[in-house]
Amino acid sequence: MTPQSNAIEVRALNKFYGEFHALKSIGFQVEQGERVVICGPSGSGKSTLIRCLNRLEIHQSGFVSVQGIELGDDLRNLDAVRREAGMVFQHFNLFPHITVLQNCSLPQTLSRGTKRNDAETKAREMLSRVHILDQADKFPGQLSGGQQQRVAIARALCMEPKIMLFDEPTSALDPEMIREVLETMIDLATGGMTMVVVTHEMGFAREVADRVVYMEAGEIVESAPPATFFKTQKDQRTKRFLSRILS
Amino acid sequence: MAIGETNVPLTALPLKPKQPWMKLFFGDVFSSFLTILSILIVISLLPGLNWALFNATWPGGTPEACRDGGACWAFVGAKSRLILFGLYPPEHQWRATLVIVLIIAMVLASLSPRMWGNKLIMLWGAGIALMLILMGGGLLGLDTVPTSKWGGLPVVLMLAVLSLGMGFPIAVLLALGRRGSLPVARAVCTFIIELVRGLPLVGLLFVAAILLPLFLPPDWTIDKLGRTLAALTIFSSAYLAEVVRGGLQGLDKGQGEAAQALGIPYWKVIWHIILPQAIQNVIPPLTNTAIVMVKNTSLVLIVGIFDMLSAARSAATDPTWPAPSTEGYLFVALIYFAICVSISIYARHLENGVRARSHS
Ligand SMILES: Nc1ncnc2c1ncn2[C@@H]1O[C@H](COP(=O)(O)OP(=O)(O)OP(=O)(O)O)[C@@H](O)[C@H]1O
Ligand SMILES: [Mg+2]
């Protein structure tokens, strides 16, 4: 991996669910340190694309590489990529049977063999970074949605990823909790993290994104810096989507 | 709200019994019915109580004293050694006693979920080896006692614990295979589970203990107790597999995905993330299977293992005592009951722990 290489490189990516063509020859690049927001109507393939980036979905053809590591059938590459890219899910997916602290420390132990003490130190550090260290000994079920999502972010950060992938991190949250999660994400962005965020929070896109990507029906329709994206749209479909979502 | 309440006509208010205990026992039609039913049951049991307690001959009594009617607990006292230890040589009985103590101690040590882990598995491995050495001898200067002389409670406990303990990992593999994406593995696992569940345990025991040796070459002498244990293990693994599968089915797909996305290897995801949650979801049916398996050990008498039930039966044939088979069986039943109730209580305790964690 050369320092100039793209954080994410996707070329001619095709993904099928049985007969259904979910991603149609996608080309998609993310530079080191770039923040990209992906938006688009439901079913357009946003989740599928972001999940192909750490192989939660297996693509049928095309090229995907993350931090210069190609995602193919080589399982060693897969482990390496998953260490480079952390993921945050819509429904948090915290492990309910262990405490918040263990949610952050156990994955380190299991995936890298980190010593328990070191893992817990790291976990505390990340929990305090998302301002939730005081909840460390509770179980996830005892936290609010916004708190759970911040724990999920801390859990991903504990693996020291170079890239963070977010799949609609605020769409399962009550409005009053969206803010706290977005602030955490803005903090991350300010710290220089490479981020790919699927979201409908256009305010976040305006404030943080370097580039906004619009997807529809398994294709990338438009990709532009937010200033351009929100002012002039090249494609009619983008225009229609934005007028609907911003009204 | 308050206005609505005052507007309720007085006749609609439930009758207010004067005393709280009256309300508890006769508060409504259903609890009145239960109260009366319970009173009738207690009355009908009174003659039995008379037999079991007031007219009984207590341990230490003679066979002659038992002839007056009433329960002959003296017989149980005299035969308790036979029922508890079977034909195990009396001079080595301390070894069998130690095995019982060892099993109970290990079970107690395993109760707290905080203990669960690789260390506990190693402890069990060592404990089981020690048990086999204690029971069988031939090592450490202990006299050899062939398995044909083993019997009673230690054998029942060993069969129950080992068939569940060894059945469980097999069950996990079967359940994973049946839910997996590999068509061949899925077919094989489904076939094994359905085949074993379709067979009565008695049949499986017969096949293992009596038919199997006929098919194997004569110098393949696997011990009968070992074959019985194998049959019980296969049986319990098929039932446990379906319980585990139920637990896996109830799990959110996101749990495995989140763990994978964190780069945790497959088997560690299964062991540390998926299984603990799957098991938490199915504590009641798991308890049920455990209790059934404990009681199933009483069936091994049909293949000639000298368990507590066989011992009670053979004790009853002693002509010096006036045919007191009921007391012997009651004694065995009491032991099974104590074990099964303990399992239930423990399971409820575990469930409360799970519940406490999932709510604020
Ligand atoms: N496992 C699957 N099997 C079959 N079809 C699927 C599967 N997952 C997704 N799809 C289909 O692929 C298309 C894209 O799905 P995807 O989840 O990527 O959409 P999305 O843009 O994330 O939508 P949303 O905003 O609702 O999350 C949808 O039409 C969906 O029905
Ligand atoms: Mg989606």
Coordinates of N, CA, C and O in Angstrom, one line a residue, chain A residues 51 54 56 79 82 85-87 89 92-98 106-107 109-111 139 141-142 155-156 159, chain B residues 252-265 268-269 272-274 276-277 280 356-360:
Chain A
R51 N -21.9 -2.6 2.7 CA -21.6 -3.9 3.2 C -20.7 -4.8 2.3 O -20.1 -5.7 2.8
N54 N -16.8 -4.4 3.5 CA -16.1 -5.3 4.4 C -16.7 -6.7 4.3 O -16.5 -7.5 5.2
L56 N -19.5 -8.1 4.2 CA -20.7 -8.7 4.8 C -21.6 -9.2 3.7 O -22.4 -10.1 3.9
D79 N -9.6 -10.7 7.0 CA -9.3 -10.3 8.3 C -8.7 -8.9 8.4 O -9.0 -8.1 9.2
R82 N -11.1 -6.1 7.6 CA -12.0 -5.9 8.7 C -11.3 -5.2 9.9 O -12.0 -4.5 10.7
A85 N -11.4 -1.4 8.6 CA -12.6 -0.7 8.5 C -13.6 -1.1 9.6 O -13.9 -2.2 9.8
G86 N -14.0 -0.1 10.4 CA -15.0 -0.3 11.5 C -16.4 0.0 10.9 O -16.5 0.8 10.0
M87 N -17.4 -0.7 11.5 CA -18.7 -0.4 11.0 C -19.7 -0.1 12.1 O -19.6 -0.8 13.2
F89 N -23.9 0.2 12.8 CA -25.2 -0.2 12.2 C -26.3 0.6 12.6 O -26.3 1.2 13.7
F92 N -27.5 -0.6 16.0 CA -26.4 -0.6 17.0 C -25.8 -2.0 17.1 O -24.5 -2.1 17.1
N93 N -26.6 -3.1 17.2 CA -26.0 -4.4 17.3 C -25.0 -4.6 18.4 O -24.0 -5.3 18.2
L94 N -25.2 -4.0 19.5 CA -24.3 -4.2 20.7 C -24.6 -5.7 21.2 O -25.7 -6.2 20.9
F95 N -23.7 -6.3 21.9 CA -23.9 -7.6 22.4 C -24.6 -7.5 23.7 O -24.0 -7.0 24.7
P96 N -25.8 -7.9 23.8 CA -26.6 -7.6 25.0 C -26.2 -8.4 26.2 O -26.6 -8.1 27.4
H97 N -25.5 -9.5 26.1 CA -25.2 -10.4 27.2 C -23.9 -10.0 28.0 O -23.6 -10.6 29.0
I98 N -23.2 -9.0 27.5 CA -22.1 -8.5 28.2 C -22.1 -7.0 28.5 O -22.9 -6.3 27.8
L106 N -13.9 -7.0 24.7 CA -13.9 -8.4 24.2 C -13.5 -8.6 22.7 O -12.7 -9.4 22.4
P107 N -14.1 -7.8 21.8 CA -13.7 -7.9 20.4 C -12.2 -7.7 20.2 O -11.6 -8.4 19.4
T109 N -9.8 -8.6 22.3 CA -9.2 -9.8 22.8 C -9.4 -10.9 21.7 O -8.5 -11.7 21.4
L110 N -10.7 -11.0 21.2 CA -11.0 -12.1 20.3 C -10.4 -12.0 18.9 O -10.0 -12.9 18.3
S111 N -10.3 -10.7 18.4 CA -9.8 -10.6 17.1 C -8.3 -10.4 17.0 O -7.7 -10.7 16.0
F139 N -25.4 -2.9 31.3 CA -25.6 -3.7 30.1 C -26.3 -2.9 29.0 O -27.0 -1.9 29.3
G141 N -28.9 -3.1 27.2 CA -30.3 -3.0 27.3 C -30.7 -1.9 28.3 O -31.9 -1.5 28.3
Q142 N -29.8 -1.5 29.2 CA -30.1 -0.5 30.2 C -29.8 0.9 29.7 O -30.0 1.9 30.5
R155 N -17.0 1.0 20.3 CA -16.5 -0.4 20.1 C -15.8 -0.5 18.8 O -14.7 -1.2 18.8
A156 N -16.3 0.2 17.8 CA -15.6 0.1 16.5 C -14.2 0.8 16.6 O -13.2 0.3 16.1
M159 N -10.9 -0.9 17.7 CA -10.1 -1.7 16.8 C -9.1 -0.8 16.0 O -8.4 -1.3 15.2
Chain B
D252 N -30.9 -12.1 16.5 CA -30.9 -11.1 15.5 C -29.7 -11.4 14.6 O -28.6 -11.6 15.1
K253 N -29.9 -11.3 13.3 CA -28.8 -11.6 12.3 C -27.6 -10.6 12.6 O -26.5 -10.8 12.3
G254 N -28.0 -9.4 13.0 CA -27.0 -8.3 13.2 C -26.0 -8.6 14.3 O -24.9 -8.1 14.2
Q255 N -26.3 -9.6 15.2 CA -25.2 -9.9 16.2 C -24.0 -10.6 15.5 O -22.9 -10.2 15.8
G256 N -24.3 -11.5 14.7 CA -23.2 -12.2 14.0 C -22.5 -11.2 13.0 O -21.2 -11.2 13.0
E257 N -23.2 -10.4 12.4 CA -22.6 -9.4 11.4 C -21.7 -8.4 12.1 O -20.6 -8.1 11.7
A258 N -22.2 -7.9 13.3 CA -21.4 -6.9 14.0 C -20.1 -7.6 14.5 O -19.0 -7.0 14.4
A259 N -20.2 -8.8 14.9 CA -19.0 -9.5 15.4 C -18.0 -9.8 14.2 O -16.8 -9.5 14.4
Q260 N -18.6 -10.2 13.1 CA -17.7 -10.4 11.9 C -17.1 -9.1 11.5 O -15.9 -9.1 11.1
A261 N -17.9 -8.0 11.5 CA -17.3 -6.7 11.0 C -16.2 -6.3 11.9 O -15.3 -5.5 11.5
L262 N -16.2 -6.7 13.2 CA -15.1 -6.4 14.1 C -13.9 -7.3 13.9 O -12.9 -7.2 14.6
G263 N -14.0 -8.2 12.9 CA -12.8 -9.0 12.6 C -12.7 -10.2 13.5 O -11.6 -10.8 13.6
I264 N -13.7 -10.6 14.2 CA -13.6 -11.8 15.1 C -13.8 -13.0 14.3 O -14.7 -13.1 13.5
P265 N -12.9 -14.0 14.5 CA -12.9 -15.2 13.7 C -14.2 -16.0 14.0 O -14.8 -16.0 15.1
K268 N -14.9 -18.1 17.2 CA -15.0 -17.2 18.4 C -16.3 -16.5 18.4 O -16.8 -16.2 19.5
V269 N -16.8 -16.1 17.2 CA -18.1 -15.5 17.1 C -19.1 -16.4 17.7 O -20.0 -16.1 18.5
H272 N -18.3 -17.0 21.7 CA -18.4 -15.9 22.7 C -19.6 -15.0 22.5 O -20.0 -14.3 23.4
I273 N -20.1 -15.0 21.2 CA -21.2 -14.0 21.0 C -22.5 -14.7 20.7 O -23.5 -14.4 21.4
I274 N -22.5 -15.7 19.9 CA -23.8 -16.3 19.4 C -24.3 -17.3 20.5 O -25.5 -17.2 20.9
P276 N -23.7 -17.9 23.8 CA -24.2 -17.5 25.1 C -25.6 -16.8 25.0 O -26.5 -17.1 25.8
Q277 N -25.8 -16.1 23.9 CA -27.2 -15.5 23.7 C -28.2 -16.5 23.4 O -29.3 -16.5 23.9
Q280 N -29.1 -18.3 26.5 CA -30.0 -17.5 27.4 C -31.4 -17.5 26.9 O -32.4 -17.4 27.7
A356 N -32.6 -9.4 34.6 CA -32.1 -8.2 35.3 C -31.2 -7.4 34.3 O -31.1 -6.2 34.4
R357 N -30.5 -8.1 33.4 CA -29.6 -7.5 32.5 C -30.3 -6.8 31.3 O -29.7 -5.9 30.7
S358 N -31.5 -7.3 31.0 CA -32.1 -6.8 29.7 C -33.0 -5.6 30.0 O -33.5 -5.0 29.0
H359 N -33.2 -5.2 31.2 CA -34.1 -4.1 31.5 C -33.4 -3.1 32.5 O -32.6 -3.5 33.3
S360 N -33.8 -1.9 32.4 CA -33.2 -0.9 33.3 C -33.9 -0.9 34.6 O -35.0 -1.4 34.7

